[in-house]
Short mmCIF file of C-alpha atoms in Angstrom, two decimals:
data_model
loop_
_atom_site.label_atom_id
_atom_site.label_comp_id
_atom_site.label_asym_id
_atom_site.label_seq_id
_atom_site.Cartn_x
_atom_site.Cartn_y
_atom_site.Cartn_z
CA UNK A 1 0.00 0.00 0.00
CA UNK A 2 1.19 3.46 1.03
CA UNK A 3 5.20 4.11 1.61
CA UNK A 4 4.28 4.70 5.02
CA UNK A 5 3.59 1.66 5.54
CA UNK A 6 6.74 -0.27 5.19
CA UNK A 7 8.08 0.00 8.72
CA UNK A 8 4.91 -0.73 10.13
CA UNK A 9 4.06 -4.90 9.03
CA UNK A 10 1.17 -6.87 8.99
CA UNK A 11 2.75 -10.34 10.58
CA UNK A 12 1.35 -13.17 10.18
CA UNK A 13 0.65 -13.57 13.72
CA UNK A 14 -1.77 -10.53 13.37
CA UNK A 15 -3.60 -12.29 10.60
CA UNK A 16 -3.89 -15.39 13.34
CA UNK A 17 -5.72 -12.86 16.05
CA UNK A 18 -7.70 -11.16 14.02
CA UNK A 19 -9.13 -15.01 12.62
CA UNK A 20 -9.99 -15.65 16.31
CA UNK A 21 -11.26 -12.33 16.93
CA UNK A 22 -13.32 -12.65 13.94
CA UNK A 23 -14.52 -15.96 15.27
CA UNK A 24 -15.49 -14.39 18.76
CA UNK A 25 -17.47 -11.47 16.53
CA UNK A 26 -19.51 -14.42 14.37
CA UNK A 27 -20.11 -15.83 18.02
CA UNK A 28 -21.90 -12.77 18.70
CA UNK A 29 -23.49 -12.25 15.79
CA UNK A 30 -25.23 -15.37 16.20
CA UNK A 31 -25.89 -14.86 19.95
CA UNK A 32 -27.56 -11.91 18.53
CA UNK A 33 -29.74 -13.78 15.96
CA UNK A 34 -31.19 -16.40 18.44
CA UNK A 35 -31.98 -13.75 20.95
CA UNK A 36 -34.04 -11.92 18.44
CA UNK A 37 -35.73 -15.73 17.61
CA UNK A 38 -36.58 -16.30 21.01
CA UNK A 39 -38.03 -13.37 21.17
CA UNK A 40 -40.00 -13.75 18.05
CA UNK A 41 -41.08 -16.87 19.73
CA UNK A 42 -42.07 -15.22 23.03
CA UNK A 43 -44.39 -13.36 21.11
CA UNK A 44 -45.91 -16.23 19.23
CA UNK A 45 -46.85 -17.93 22.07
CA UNK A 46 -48.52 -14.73 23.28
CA UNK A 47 -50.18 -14.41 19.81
CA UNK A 48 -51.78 -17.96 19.89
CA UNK A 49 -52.59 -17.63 23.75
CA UNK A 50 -54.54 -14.81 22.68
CA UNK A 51 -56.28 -16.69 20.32
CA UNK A 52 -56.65 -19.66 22.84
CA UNK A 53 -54.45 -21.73 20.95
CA UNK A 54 -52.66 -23.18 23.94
CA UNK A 55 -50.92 -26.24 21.62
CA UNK A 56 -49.32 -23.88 19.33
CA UNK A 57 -48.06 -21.43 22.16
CA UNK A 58 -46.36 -24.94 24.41
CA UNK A 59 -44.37 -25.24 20.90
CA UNK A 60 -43.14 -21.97 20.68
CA UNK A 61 -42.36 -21.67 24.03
CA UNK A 62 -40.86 -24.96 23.77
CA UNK A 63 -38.38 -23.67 20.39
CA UNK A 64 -37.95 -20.80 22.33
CA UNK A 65 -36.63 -22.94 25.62
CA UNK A 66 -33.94 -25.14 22.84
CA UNK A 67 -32.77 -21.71 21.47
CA UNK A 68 -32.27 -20.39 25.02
CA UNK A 69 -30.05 -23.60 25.33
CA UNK A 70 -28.21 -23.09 22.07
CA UNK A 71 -27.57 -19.13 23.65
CA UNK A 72 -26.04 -20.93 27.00
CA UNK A 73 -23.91 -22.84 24.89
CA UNK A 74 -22.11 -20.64 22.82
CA UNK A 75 -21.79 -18.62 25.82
CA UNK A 76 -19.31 -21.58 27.17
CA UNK A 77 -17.69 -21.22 23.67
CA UNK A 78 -17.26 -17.15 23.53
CA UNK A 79 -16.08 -17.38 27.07
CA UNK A 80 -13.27 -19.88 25.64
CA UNK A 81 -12.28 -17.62 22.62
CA UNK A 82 -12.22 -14.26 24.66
CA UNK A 83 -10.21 -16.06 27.15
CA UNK A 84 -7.51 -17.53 24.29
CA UNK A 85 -7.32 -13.88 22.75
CA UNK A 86 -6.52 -12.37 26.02
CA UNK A 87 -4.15 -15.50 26.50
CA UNK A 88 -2.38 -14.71 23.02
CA UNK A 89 -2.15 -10.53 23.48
CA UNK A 90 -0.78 -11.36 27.26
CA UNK A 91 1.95 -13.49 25.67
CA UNK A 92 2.73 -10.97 23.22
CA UNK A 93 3.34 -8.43 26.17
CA UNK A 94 5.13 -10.75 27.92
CA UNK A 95 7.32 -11.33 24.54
CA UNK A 96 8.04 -7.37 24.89
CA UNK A 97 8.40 -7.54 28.21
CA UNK A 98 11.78 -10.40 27.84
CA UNK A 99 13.03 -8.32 25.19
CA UNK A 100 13.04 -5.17 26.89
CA UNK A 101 15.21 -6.59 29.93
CA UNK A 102 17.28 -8.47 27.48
CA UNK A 103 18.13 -5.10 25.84
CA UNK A 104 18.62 -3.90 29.51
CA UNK A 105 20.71 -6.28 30.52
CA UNK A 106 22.74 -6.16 27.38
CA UNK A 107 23.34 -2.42 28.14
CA UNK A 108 23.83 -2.94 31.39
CA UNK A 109 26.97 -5.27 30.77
CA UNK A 110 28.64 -3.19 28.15
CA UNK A 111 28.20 -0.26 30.57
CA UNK A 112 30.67 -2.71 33.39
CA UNK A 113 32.96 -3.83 30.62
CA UNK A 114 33.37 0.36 30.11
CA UNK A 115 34.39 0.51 33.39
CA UNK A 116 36.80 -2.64 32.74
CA UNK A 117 36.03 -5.18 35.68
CA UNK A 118 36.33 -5.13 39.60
CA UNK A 119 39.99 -5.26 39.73
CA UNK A 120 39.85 -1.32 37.90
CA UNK A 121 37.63 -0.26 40.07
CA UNK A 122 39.54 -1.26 43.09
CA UNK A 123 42.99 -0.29 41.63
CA UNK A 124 41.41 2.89 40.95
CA UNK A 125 40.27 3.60 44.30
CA UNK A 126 43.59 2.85 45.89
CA UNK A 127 45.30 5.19 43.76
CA UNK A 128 42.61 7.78 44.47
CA UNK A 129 43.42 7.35 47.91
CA UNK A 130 47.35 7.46 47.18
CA UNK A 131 46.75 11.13 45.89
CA UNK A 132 44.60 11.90 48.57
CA UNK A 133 47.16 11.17 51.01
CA UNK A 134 49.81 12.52 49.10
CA UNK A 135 48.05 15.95 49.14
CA UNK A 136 47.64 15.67 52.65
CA UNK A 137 51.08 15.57 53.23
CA UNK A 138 51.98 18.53 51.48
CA UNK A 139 49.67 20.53 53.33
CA UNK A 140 51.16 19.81 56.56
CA UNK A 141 54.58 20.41 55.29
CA UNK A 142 53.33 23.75 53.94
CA UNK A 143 51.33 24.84 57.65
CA UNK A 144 54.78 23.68 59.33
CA UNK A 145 56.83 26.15 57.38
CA UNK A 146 54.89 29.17 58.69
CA UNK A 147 56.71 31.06 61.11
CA UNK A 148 56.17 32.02 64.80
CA UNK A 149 55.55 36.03 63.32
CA UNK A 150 53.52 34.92 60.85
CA UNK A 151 51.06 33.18 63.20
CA UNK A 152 50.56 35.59 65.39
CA UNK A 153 49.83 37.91 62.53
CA UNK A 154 47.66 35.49 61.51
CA UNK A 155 45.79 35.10 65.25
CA UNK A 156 45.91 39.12 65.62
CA UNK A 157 43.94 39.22 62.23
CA UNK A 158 41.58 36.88 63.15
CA UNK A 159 40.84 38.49 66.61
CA UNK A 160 40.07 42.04 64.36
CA UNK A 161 37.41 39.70 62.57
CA UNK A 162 35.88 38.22 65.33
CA UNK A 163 35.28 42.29 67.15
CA UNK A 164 34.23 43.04 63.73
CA UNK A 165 31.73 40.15 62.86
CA UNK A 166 30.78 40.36 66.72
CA UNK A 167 31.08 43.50 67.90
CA UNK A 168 28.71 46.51 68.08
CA UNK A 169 27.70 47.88 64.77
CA UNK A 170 28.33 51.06 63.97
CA UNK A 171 25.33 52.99 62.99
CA UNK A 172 25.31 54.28 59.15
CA UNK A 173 26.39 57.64 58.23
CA UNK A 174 23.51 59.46 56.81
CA UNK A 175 24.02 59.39 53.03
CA UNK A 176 22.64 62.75 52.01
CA UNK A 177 24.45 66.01 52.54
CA UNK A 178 22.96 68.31 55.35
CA UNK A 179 22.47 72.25 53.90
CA UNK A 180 23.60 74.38 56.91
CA UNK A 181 21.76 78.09 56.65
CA UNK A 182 24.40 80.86 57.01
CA UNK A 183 23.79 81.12 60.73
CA UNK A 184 24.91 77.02 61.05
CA UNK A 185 27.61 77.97 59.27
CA UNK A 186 28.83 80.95 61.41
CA UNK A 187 28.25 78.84 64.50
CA UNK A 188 30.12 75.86 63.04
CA UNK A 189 33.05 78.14 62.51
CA UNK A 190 33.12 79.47 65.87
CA UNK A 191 33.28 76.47 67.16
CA UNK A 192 35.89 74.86 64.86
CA UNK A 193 38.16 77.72 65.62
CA UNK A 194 37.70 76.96 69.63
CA UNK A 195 38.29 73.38 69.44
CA UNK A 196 41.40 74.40 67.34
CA UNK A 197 42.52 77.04 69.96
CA UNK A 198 41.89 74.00 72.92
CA UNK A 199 44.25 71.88 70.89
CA UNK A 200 46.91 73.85 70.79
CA UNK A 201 46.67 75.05 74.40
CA UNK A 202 47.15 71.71 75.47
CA UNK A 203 50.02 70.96 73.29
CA UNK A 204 51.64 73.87 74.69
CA UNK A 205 50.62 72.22 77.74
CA UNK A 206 52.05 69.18 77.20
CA UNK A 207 55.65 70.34 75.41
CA UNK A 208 57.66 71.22 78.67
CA UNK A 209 56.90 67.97 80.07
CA UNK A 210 58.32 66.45 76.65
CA UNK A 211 61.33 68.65 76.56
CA UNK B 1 -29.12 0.00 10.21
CA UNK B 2 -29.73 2.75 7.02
CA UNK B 3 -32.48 3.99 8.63
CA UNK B 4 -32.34 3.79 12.31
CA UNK B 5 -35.92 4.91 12.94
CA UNK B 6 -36.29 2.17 15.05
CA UNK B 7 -33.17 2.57 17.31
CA UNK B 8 -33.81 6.47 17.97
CA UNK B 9 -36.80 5.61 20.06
CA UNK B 10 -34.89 5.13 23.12
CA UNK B 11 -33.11 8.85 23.00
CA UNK B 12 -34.51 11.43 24.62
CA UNK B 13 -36.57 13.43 22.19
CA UNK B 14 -35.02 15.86 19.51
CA UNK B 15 -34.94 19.52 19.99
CA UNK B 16 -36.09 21.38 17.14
CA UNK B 17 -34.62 24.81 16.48
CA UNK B 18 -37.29 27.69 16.81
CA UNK B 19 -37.23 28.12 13.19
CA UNK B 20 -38.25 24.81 12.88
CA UNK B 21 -42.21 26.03 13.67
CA UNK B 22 -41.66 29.17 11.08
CA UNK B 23 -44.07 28.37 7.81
CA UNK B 24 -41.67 29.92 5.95
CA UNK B 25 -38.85 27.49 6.81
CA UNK B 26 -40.50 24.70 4.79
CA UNK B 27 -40.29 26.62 1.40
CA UNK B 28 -37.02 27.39 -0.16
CA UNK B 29 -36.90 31.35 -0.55
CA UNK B 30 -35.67 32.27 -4.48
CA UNK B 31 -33.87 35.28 -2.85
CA UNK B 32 -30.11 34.48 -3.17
CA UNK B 33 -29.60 35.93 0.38
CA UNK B 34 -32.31 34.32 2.16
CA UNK B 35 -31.80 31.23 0.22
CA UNK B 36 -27.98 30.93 1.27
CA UNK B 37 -28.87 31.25 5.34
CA UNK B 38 -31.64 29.20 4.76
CA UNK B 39 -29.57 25.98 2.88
CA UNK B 40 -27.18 26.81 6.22
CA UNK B 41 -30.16 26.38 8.75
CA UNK B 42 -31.50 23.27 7.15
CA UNK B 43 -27.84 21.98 7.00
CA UNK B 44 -26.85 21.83 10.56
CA UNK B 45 -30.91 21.24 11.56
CA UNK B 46 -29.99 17.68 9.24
CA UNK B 47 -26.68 17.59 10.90
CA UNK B 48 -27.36 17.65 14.38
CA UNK B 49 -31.05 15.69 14.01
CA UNK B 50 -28.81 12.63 12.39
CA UNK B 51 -25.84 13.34 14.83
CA UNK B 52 -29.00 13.16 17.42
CA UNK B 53 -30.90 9.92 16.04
CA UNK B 54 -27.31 8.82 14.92
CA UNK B 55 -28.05 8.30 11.17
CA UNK B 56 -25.25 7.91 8.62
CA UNK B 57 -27.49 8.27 5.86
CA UNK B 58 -30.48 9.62 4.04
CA UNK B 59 -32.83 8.36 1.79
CA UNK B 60 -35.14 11.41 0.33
CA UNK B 61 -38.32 9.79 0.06
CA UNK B 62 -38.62 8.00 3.09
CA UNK B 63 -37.02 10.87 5.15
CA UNK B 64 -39.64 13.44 3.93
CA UNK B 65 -42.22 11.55 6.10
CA UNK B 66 -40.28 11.85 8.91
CA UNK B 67 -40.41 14.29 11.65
CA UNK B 68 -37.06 16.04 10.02
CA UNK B 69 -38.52 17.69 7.11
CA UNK B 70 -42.62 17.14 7.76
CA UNK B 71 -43.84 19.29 10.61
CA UNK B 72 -47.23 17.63 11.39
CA UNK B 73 -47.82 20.49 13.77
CA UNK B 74 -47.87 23.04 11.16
CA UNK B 75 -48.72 20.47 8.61
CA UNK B 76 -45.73 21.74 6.40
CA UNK B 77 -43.64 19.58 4.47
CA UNK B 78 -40.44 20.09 2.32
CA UNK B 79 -40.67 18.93 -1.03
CA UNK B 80 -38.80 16.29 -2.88
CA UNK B 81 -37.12 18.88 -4.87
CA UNK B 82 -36.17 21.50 -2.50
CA UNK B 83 -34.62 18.55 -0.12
CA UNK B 84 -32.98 17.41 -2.88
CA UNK B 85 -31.55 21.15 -3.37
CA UNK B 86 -30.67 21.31 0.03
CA UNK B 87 -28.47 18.16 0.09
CA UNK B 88 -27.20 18.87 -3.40
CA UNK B 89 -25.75 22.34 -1.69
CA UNK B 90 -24.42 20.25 1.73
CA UNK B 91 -21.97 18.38 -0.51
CA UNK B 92 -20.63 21.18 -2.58
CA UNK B 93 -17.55 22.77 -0.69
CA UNK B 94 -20.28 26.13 0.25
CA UNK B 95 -22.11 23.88 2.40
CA UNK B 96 -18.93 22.37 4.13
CA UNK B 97 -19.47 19.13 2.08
CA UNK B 98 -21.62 17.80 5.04
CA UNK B 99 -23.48 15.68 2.51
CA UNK B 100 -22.21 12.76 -0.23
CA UNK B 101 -24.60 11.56 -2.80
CA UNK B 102 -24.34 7.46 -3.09
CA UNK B 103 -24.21 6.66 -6.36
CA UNK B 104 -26.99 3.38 -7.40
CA UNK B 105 -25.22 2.74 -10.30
CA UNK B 106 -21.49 2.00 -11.04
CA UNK B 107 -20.83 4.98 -13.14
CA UNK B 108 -20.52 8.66 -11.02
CA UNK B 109 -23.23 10.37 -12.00
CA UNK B 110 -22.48 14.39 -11.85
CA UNK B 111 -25.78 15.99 -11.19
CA UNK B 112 -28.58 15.13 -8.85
CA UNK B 113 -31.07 14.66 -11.64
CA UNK B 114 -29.61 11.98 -12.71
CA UNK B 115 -30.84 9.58 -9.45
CA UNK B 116 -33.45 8.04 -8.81
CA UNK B 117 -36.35 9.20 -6.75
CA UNK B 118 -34.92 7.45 -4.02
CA UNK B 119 -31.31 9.54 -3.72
CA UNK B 120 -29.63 8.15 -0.69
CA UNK B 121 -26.89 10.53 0.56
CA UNK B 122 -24.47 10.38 3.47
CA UNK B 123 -25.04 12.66 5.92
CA UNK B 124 -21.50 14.10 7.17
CA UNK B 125 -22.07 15.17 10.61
CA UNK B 126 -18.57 13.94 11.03
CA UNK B 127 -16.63 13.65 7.87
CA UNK B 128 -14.59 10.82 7.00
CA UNK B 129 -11.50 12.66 7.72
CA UNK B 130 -12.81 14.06 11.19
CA UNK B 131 -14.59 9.86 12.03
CA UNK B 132 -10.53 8.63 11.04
CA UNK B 133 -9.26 11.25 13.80
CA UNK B 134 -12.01 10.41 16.21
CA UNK B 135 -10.82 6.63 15.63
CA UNK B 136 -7.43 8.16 16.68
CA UNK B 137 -8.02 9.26 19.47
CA UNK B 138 -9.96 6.68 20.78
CA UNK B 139 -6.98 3.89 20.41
CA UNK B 140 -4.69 6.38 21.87
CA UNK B 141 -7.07 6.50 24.77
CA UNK B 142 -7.84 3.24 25.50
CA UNK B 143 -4.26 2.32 24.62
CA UNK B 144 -5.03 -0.13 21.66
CA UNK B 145 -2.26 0.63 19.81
CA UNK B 146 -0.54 -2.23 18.18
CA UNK B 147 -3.79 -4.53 18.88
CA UNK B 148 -5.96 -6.30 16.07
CA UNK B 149 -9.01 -4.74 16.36
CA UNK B 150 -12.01 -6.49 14.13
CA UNK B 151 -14.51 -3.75 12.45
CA UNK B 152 -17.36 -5.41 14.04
CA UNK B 153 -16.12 -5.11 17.43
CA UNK B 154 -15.33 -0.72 16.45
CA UNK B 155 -19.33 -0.42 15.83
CA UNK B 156 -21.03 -3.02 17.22
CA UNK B 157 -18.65 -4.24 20.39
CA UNK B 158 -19.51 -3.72 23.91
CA UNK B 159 -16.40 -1.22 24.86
CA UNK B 160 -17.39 1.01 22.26
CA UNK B 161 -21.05 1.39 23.02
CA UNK B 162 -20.33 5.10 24.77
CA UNK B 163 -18.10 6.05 22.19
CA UNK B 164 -19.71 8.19 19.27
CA UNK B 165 -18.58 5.98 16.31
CA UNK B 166 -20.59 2.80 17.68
CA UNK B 167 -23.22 1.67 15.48
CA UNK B 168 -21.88 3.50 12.76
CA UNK B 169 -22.56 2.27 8.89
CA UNK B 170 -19.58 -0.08 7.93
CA UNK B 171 -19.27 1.69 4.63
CA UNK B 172 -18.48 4.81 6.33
CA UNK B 173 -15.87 3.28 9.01
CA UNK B 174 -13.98 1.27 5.79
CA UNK B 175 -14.12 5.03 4.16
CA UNK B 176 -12.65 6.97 8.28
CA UNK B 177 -10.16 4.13 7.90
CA UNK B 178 -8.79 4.61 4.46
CA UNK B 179 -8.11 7.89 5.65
CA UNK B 180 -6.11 6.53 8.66
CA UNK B 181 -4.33 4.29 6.38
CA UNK B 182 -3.26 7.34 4.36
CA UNK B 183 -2.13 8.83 7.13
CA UNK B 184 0.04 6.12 8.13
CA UNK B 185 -1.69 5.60 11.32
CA UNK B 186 -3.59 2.28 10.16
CA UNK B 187 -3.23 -0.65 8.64
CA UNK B 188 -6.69 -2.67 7.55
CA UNK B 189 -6.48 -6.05 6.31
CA UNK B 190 -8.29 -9.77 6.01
CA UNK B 191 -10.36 -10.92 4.13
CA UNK B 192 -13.39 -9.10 2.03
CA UNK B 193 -16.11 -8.64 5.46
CA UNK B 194 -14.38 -10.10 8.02
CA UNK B 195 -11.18 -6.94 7.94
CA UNK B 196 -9.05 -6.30 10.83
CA UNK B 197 -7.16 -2.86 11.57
CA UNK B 198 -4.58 -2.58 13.49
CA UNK B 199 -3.48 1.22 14.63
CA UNK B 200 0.19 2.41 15.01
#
């Protein structure tokens, strides 16, 4: 038929379930056919009853009771064929189901041979843990060579962290610039040139004692 | 099965559209404007009173007595003819092609005319293309793919009775399964009226 068709096969296995599934259908159909007799029959019976035919009615009735046997019958049978289809698709998935792990499995070991056996693996790990130790070693050598002065640079540093990371913190500086009015200003002035005049007082203060 | 008049007993009565009980309705207007929206409200009124009774097809003469295009209430009928006009418009591309005329004879015939009193007509409230996507969907769904599935057990099975497609002409599923064969979804095969598909 079409091109597409070519990856997608009608086996012949197909052809085999859709004969039994075909079977089950014309099981069906005729299930269908005597239901519709019997009740064709039913309403025979009724028919003669009404005309007080009783004879005729016991025979339909009694056609109608062998069809109703026929119908339990083929029940049996449909049962069987439903049950063999089922059997047959459940195979088929269980068909899939071996392959895929086979595939798994398959991938699975050429994954391990990647990794090239046990013996790898272990050799790999010791040498891992050569390296490790190796490094290890050079790290204490290095710490070792560190002077006395360069430790307690080290410790003095540290201690500056700690106050920092621990100790009060300082409140922000307010970011904008404050516009002093002319009087501010004067006042600020003044009081610049005091604190300046304080200063040196007590450096005079202070100079006799150093000389 | 043609003519499920029978089968629609059991559904819930059909709900005629208001302009079902309009005189007019029953006459087809010569106006080309009025005409057009007139062939559209008869279309889908057809459409959705087969989609309702689920009918796959017409046939003219014995539809015309049914409650589809003879109001008993207003004792107005459509004629032969303007049905027949109405259907011939449903299958041209205009009216969606909602309609196929089934030939009687071998040969195609191009017009109408050339039927019998009797013209017998699919009905396309799905098309063919639409009933093959439908089909789709529903292996998808139940998860059928890759299984043998017989054409009786589509329409007529048990699982399908809920699904829209069940009863459905077996002309018209061979025709919704063509298409999924075209499309590379299907494959049908077996022999002449006992055909499998199985869906990819």
């Amino acid at each position: 038929m079409g091109n597409s068709s070519s990856t997608n096969k009608i086996t012949p296995r197909d052809k085999a379930i859709l004969d039994l599934k075909v079977q089950r259908d014309q099981l069906e159909k005729y299930q269908k056919r005597i239901s519709v007799i019997t009740n064709r029959e039913k309403e025979i019976a009724k028919e003669c009853l009404r005309r007080g035919d009783e004879r005729s009615a016991k025979l339909a009735l009694r056609r109608k009771k062998y069809q109703e046997s026929l119908l339990e019958k083929t029940d049996a049978q449909l049962a069987q064929l439903q049950i063999l289809t089922s059997d047959v698709e459940f195979a088929l998935v269980q068909k899939d189901v071996l392959f895929g792990i086979q595939q798994g499995t398959q991938v699975l070991k050429e994954i391990h041979r990647e990794m090239g056996g046990i013996e790898n693996v272990e050799k790999l790990l010791g040498e891992s843990e050569e390296a490790r130790a190796y490094q290890e070693e050079i790290s204490e050598l290095l710490a070792n060579k560190m002077s006395n002065q360069d430790e307690d640079e080290v410790e003095d540093e540290l201690e500056a962290l700690e106050a920092e990371v621990s100790g009060v913190k300082l409140p922000e500086a307010p970011g904008n610039r404050i516009d002093l009015t002319e009087e501010q200003k004067a006042a600020r002035a003044k009081e610049r040139a005091r604190r300046r005049a304080q200063e040196r007082a007590a450096g005079q203060a202070a100079e006799p004692m150093a000389a | 099965m043609t003519m499920a008049t029978d089968s629609s007993t059991p559904n819930s009565d059909f709900q005629f559209p208001p302009l079902y009980n309009f005189p007019p309705f029953f006459t087809l207007q010569p106006v080309l404007a009025t005409r057009k929206s007139q062939l559209q409200s008869w279309s889908s009124l057809i459409q959705s009173y087969c989609r309702h009774h689920r009918l796959w097809t017409l046939t003219l003469v014995d539809a015309l007595e049914t409650p589809l295009f003879n109001n008993t209430k207003l004792s107005r009928r459509l004629s032969l003819r303007d049905a027949r006009a109405i259907i011939d418009w449903m299958t041209t591309p205009e009216g969606d092609s909602r309609a196929e005329w089934i030939p009687t004879t071998g040969k195609k015939p191009s017009r109408s005319d050339e039927y019998s009193e009797a013209g017998k007509c699919w009905i396309y409230w799905k098309r063919p293309e639409e009933w093959a996507s439908a089909l789709e969907e529903w292996v998808d769904r139940t998860g059928q793919k890759g299984t043998v599935l017989t054409l009786y057990e589509i329409t007529e099975g048990d699982a399908t009775r809920r699904e829209e497609f069940w009863g459905m002409d077996s002309t018209l599923l061979a025709k919704s399964l063509a298409v999924c064969v075209k499309r590379g979804k299907a494959q049908v095969f077996g022999a002449e009226g006992s055909e499998g598909v199985k869906f990819f």
